[in-house]
mmCIF file of C-alpha atoms and ligand atoms in Angstrom:
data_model
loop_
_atom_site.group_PDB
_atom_site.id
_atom_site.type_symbol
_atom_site.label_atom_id
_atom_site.label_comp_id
_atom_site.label_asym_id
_atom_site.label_seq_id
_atom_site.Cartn_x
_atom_site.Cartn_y
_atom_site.Cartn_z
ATOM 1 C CA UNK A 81 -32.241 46.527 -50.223
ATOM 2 C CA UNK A 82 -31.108 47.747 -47.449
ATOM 3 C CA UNK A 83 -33.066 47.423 -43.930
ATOM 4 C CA UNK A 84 -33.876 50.934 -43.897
ATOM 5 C CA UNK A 85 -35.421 51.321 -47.481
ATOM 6 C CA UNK A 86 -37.225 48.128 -46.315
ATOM 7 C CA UNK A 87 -38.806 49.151 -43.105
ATOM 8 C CA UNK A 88 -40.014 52.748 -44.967
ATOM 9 C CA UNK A 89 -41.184 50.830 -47.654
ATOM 10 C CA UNK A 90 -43.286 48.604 -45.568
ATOM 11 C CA UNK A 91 -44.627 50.660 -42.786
ATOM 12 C CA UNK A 92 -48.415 50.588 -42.622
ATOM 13 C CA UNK A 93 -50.508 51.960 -39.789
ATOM 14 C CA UNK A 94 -51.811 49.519 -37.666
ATOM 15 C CA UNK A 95 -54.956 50.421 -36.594
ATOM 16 C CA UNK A 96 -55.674 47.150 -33.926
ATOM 17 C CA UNK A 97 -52.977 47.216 -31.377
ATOM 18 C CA UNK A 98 -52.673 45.102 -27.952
ATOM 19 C CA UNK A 99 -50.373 44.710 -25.605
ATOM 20 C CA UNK A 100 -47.411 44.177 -24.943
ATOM 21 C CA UNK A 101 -46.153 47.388 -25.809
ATOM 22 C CA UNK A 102 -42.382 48.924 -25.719
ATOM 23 C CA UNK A 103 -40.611 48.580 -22.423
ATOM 24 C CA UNK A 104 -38.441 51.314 -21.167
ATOM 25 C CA UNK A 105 -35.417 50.364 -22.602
ATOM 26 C CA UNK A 106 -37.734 50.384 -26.418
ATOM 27 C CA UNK A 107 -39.041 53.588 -25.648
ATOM 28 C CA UNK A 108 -35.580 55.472 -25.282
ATOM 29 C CA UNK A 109 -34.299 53.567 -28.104
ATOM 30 C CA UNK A 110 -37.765 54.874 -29.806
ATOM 31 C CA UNK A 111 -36.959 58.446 -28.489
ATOM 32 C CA UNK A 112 -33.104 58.447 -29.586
ATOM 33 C CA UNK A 113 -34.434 57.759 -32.700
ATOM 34 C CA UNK A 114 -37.060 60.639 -32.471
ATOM 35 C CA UNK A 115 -34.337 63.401 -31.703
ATOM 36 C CA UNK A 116 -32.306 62.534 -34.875
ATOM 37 C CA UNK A 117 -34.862 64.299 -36.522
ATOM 38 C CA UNK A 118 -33.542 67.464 -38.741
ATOM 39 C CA UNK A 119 -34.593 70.559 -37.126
ATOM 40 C CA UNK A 120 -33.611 73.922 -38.562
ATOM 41 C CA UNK A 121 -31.624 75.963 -35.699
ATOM 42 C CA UNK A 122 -31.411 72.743 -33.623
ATOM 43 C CA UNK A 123 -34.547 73.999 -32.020
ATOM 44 C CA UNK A 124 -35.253 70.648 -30.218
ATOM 45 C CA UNK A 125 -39.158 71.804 -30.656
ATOM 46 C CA UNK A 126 -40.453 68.531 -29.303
ATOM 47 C CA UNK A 127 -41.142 66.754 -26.516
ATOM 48 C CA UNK A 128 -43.504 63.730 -25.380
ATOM 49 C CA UNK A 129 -45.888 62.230 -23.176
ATOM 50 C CA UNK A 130 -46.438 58.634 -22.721
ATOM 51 C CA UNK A 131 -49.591 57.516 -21.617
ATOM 52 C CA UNK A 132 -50.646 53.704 -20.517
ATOM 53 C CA UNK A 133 -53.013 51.969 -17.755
ATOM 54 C CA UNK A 134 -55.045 54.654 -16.077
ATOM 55 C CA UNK A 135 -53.523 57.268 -17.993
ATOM 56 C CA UNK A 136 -55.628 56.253 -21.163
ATOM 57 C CA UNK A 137 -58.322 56.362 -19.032
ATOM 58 C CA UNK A 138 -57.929 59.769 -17.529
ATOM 59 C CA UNK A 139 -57.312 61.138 -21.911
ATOM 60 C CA UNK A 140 -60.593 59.089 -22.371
ATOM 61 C CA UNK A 141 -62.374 61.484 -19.442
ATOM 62 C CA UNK A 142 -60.209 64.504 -20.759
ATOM 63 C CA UNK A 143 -62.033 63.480 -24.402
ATOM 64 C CA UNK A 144 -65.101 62.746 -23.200
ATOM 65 C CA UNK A 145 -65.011 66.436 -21.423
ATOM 66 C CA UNK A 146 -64.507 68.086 -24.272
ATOM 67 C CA UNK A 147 -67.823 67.999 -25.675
ATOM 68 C CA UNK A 148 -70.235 68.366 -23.111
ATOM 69 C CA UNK A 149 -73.367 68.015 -25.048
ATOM 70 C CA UNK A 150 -72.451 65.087 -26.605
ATOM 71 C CA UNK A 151 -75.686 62.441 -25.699
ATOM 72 C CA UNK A 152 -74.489 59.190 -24.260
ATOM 73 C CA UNK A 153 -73.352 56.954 -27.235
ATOM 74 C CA UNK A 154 -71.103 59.931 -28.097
ATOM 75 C CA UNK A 155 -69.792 60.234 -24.327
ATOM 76 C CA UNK A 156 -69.278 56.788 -24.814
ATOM 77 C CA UNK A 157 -67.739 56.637 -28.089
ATOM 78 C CA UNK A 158 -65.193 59.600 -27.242
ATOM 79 C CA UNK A 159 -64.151 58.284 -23.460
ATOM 80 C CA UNK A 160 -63.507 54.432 -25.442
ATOM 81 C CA UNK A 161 -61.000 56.354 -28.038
ATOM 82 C CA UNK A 162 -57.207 56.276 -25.959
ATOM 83 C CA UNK A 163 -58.440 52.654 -25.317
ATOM 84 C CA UNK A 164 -57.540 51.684 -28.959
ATOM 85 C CA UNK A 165 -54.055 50.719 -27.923
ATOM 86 C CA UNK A 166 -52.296 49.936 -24.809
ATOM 87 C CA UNK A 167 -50.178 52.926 -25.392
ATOM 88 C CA UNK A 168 -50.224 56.587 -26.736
ATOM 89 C CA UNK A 169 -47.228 58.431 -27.343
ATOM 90 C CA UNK A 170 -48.561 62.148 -27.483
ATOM 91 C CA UNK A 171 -45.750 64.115 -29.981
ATOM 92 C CA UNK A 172 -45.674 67.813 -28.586
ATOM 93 C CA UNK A 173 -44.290 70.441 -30.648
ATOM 94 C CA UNK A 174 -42.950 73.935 -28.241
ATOM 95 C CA UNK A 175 -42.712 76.653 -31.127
ATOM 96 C CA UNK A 176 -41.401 79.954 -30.934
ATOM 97 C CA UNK A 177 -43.829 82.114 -32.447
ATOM 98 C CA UNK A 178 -41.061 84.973 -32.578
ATOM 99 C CA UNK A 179 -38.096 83.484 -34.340
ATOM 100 C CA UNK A 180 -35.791 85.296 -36.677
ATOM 101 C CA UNK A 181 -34.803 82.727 -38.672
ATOM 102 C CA UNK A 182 -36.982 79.532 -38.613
ATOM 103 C CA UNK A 183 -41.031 80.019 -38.977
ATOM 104 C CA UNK A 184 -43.216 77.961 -37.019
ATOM 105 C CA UNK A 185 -44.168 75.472 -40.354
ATOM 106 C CA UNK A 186 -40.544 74.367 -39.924
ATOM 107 C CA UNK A 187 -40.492 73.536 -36.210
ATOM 108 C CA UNK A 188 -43.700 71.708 -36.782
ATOM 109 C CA UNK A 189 -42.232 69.999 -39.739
ATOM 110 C CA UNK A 190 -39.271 68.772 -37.383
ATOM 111 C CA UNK A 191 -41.773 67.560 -35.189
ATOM 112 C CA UNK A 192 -43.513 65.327 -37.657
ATOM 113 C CA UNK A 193 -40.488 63.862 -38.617
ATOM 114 C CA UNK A 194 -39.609 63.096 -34.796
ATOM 115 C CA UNK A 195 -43.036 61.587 -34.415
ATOM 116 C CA UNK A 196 -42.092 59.618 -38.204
ATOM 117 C CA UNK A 197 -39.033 58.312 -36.760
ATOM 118 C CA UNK A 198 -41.056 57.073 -33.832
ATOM 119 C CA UNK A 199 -43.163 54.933 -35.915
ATOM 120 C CA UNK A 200 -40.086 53.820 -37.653
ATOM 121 C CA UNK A 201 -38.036 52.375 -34.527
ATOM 122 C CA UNK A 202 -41.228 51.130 -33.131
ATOM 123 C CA UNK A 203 -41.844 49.014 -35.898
ATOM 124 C CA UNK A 204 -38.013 47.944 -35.893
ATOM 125 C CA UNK A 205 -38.723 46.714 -32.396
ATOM 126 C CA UNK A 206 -41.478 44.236 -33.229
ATOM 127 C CA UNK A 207 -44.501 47.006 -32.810
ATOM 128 C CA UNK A 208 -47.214 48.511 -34.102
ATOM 129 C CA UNK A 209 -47.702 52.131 -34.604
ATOM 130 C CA UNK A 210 -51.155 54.529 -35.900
ATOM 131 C CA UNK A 211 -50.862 58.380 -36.142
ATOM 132 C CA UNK A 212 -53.899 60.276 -35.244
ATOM 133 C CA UNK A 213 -55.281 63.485 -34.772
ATOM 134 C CA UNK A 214 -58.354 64.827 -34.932
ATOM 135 C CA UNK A 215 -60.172 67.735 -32.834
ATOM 136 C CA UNK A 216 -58.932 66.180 -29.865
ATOM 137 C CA UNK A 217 -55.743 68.072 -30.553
ATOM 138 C CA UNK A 218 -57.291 70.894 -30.144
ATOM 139 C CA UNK A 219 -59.607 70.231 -26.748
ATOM 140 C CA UNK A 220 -58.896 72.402 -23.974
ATOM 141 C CA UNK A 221 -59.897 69.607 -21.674
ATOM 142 C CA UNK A 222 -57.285 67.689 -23.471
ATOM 143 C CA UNK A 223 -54.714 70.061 -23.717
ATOM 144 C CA UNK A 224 -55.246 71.021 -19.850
ATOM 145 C CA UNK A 225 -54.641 67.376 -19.431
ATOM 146 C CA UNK A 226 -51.652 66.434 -20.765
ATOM 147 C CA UNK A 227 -50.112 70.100 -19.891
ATOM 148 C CA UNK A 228 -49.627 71.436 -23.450
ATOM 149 C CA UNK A 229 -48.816 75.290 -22.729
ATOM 150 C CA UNK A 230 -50.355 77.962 -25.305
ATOM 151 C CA UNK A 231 -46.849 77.920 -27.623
ATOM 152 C CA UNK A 232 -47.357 74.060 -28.081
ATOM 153 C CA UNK A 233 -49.235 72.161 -30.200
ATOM 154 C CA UNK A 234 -50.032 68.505 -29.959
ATOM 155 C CA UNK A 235 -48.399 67.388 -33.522
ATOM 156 C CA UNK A 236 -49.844 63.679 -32.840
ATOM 157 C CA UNK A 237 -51.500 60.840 -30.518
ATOM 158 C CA UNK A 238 -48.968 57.760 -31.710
ATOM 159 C CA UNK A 239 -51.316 54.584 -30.688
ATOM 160 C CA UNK A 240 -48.616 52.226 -30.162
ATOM 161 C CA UNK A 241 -48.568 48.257 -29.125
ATOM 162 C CA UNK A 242 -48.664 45.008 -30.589
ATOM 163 C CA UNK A 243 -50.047 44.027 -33.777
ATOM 164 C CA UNK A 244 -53.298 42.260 -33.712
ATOM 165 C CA UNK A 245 -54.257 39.863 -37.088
ATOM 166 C CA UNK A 246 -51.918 40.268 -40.144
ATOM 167 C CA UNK A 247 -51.050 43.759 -40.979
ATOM 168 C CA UNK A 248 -52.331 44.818 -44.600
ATOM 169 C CA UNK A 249 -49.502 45.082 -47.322
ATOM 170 C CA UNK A 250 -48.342 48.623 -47.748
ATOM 171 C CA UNK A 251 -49.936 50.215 -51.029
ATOM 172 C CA UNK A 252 -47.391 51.794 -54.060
ATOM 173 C CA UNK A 253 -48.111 55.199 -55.679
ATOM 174 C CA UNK A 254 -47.600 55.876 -58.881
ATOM 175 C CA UNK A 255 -44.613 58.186 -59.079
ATOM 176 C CA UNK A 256 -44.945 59.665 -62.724
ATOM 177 C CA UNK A 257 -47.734 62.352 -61.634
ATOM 178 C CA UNK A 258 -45.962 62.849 -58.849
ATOM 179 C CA UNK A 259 -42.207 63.213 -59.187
ATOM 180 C CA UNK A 260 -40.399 65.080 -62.027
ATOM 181 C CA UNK A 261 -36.801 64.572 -63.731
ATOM 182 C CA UNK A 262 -34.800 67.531 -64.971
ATOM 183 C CA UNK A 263 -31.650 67.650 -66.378
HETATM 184 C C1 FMN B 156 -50.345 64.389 -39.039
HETATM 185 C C2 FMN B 156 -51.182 63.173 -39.297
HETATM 186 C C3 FMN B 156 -52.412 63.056 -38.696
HETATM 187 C C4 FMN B 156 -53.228 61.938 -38.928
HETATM 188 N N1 FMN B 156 -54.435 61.849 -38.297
HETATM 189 C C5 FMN B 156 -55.215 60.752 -38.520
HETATM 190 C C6 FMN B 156 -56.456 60.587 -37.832
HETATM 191 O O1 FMN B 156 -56.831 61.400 -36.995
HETATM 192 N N2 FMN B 156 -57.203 59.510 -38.106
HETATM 193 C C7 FMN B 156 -56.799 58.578 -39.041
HETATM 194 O O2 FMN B 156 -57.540 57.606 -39.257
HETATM 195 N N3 FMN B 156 -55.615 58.696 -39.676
HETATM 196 C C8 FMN B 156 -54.817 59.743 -39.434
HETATM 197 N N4 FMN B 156 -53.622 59.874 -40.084
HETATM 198 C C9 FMN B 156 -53.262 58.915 -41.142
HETATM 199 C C10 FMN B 156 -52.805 57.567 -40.638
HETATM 200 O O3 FMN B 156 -51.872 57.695 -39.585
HETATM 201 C C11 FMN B 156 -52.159 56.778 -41.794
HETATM 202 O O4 FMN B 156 -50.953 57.357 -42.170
HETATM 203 C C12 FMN B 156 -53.057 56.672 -43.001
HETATM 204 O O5 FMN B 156 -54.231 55.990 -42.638
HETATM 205 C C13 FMN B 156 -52.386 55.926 -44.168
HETATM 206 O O6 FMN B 156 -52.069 54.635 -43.791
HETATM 207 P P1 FMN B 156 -50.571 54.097 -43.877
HETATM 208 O O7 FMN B 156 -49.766 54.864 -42.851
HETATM 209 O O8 FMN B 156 -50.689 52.644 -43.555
HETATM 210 O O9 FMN B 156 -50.091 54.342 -45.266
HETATM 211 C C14 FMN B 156 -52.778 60.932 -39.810
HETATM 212 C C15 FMN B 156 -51.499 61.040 -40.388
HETATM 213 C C16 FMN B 156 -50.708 62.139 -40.133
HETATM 214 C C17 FMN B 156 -49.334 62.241 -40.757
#
């Protein structure tokens, strides 16, 4: 099979990452990557923020924030979050509400698959990658944060590092519900 059958094919999420995590030089390979996604009207709707060290810290606060009533195991709980990972790529989608030709589900589509080919390269490069989401996509205190404008929309928190334990085998669907032939 060829490698890149093979890597889609065994991609899992990795939910316990540690350090190390991608250098520079990893990251723009990682982000090359990311731009080869297809995008209808060569929008280029994304863009990216990547957070490590006190950074993490300051999305933990920006978390925390968000919920003001929260008693203190919450507070706790929702400050601890960014610290999953040493690193958090933050996929940012910048639509254009008003276009003629390609609706907003399409430039967030094209953003997925950047953030996709993100988890791809990453795991090419020895690391570990797990998509999440959540309300904290939504959070003004987040959003204020990382400096996502009112046309964007935070498409996905990429917690990214090193693989901690032995990652679990990746699960097969059945494909005859699923897919169908017709000739
Ligand atoms: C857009 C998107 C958002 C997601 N958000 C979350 C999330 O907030 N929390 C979570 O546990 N998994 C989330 N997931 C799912 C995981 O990243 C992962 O894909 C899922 O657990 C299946 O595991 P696998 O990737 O190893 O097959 C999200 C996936 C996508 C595509």
């Amino acid at each position: 099979m060829s490698n890149v059958i093979n890597s889609i094919m065994e991609r899992v999420s990795n939910p316990k990452l540690t350090q190390p995590c991608p250098n520079r030089d990893q990251l723009e390979q990682m982000f090359r990557c990311a731009v080869r996604a297809p995008d209808h009207g060569r929008l280029r709707p994304w863009r990216f923020v990547v957070l490590e060290g006190d950074a993490l810290l300051k999305l933990g606060h920006a978390f925390e924030a968000s919920q003001p009533g929260a008693d203190e195991a919450k507070r706790l709980r929702l400050r601890s979050m960014p610290l999953r990972a040493p690193m958090i790529i933050v996929s940012i989608a910048t639509l254009d509400w008003e276009h003629k030709k390609v609706p907003v589900w399409e430039q967030q589509v094209a953003v997925g698959i950047a953030t996709q080919h993100l988890q791809l390269a990453a795991k090419e490069l020895g690391f570990g990658t797990m998509w999440r989401t959540g309300e904290m996509t939504e959070a003004e205190s987040v959003r204020a944060y990382l400096g996502v404008a009112d046309n964007e929309q935070i498409i996905g928190f990429l917690y990214t590092g090193t693989v901690e334990g032995e990652p679990r085998a990746a699960d097969l669907q059945a494909l005859d519900e699923i897919v169908e032939y017709r000739s």
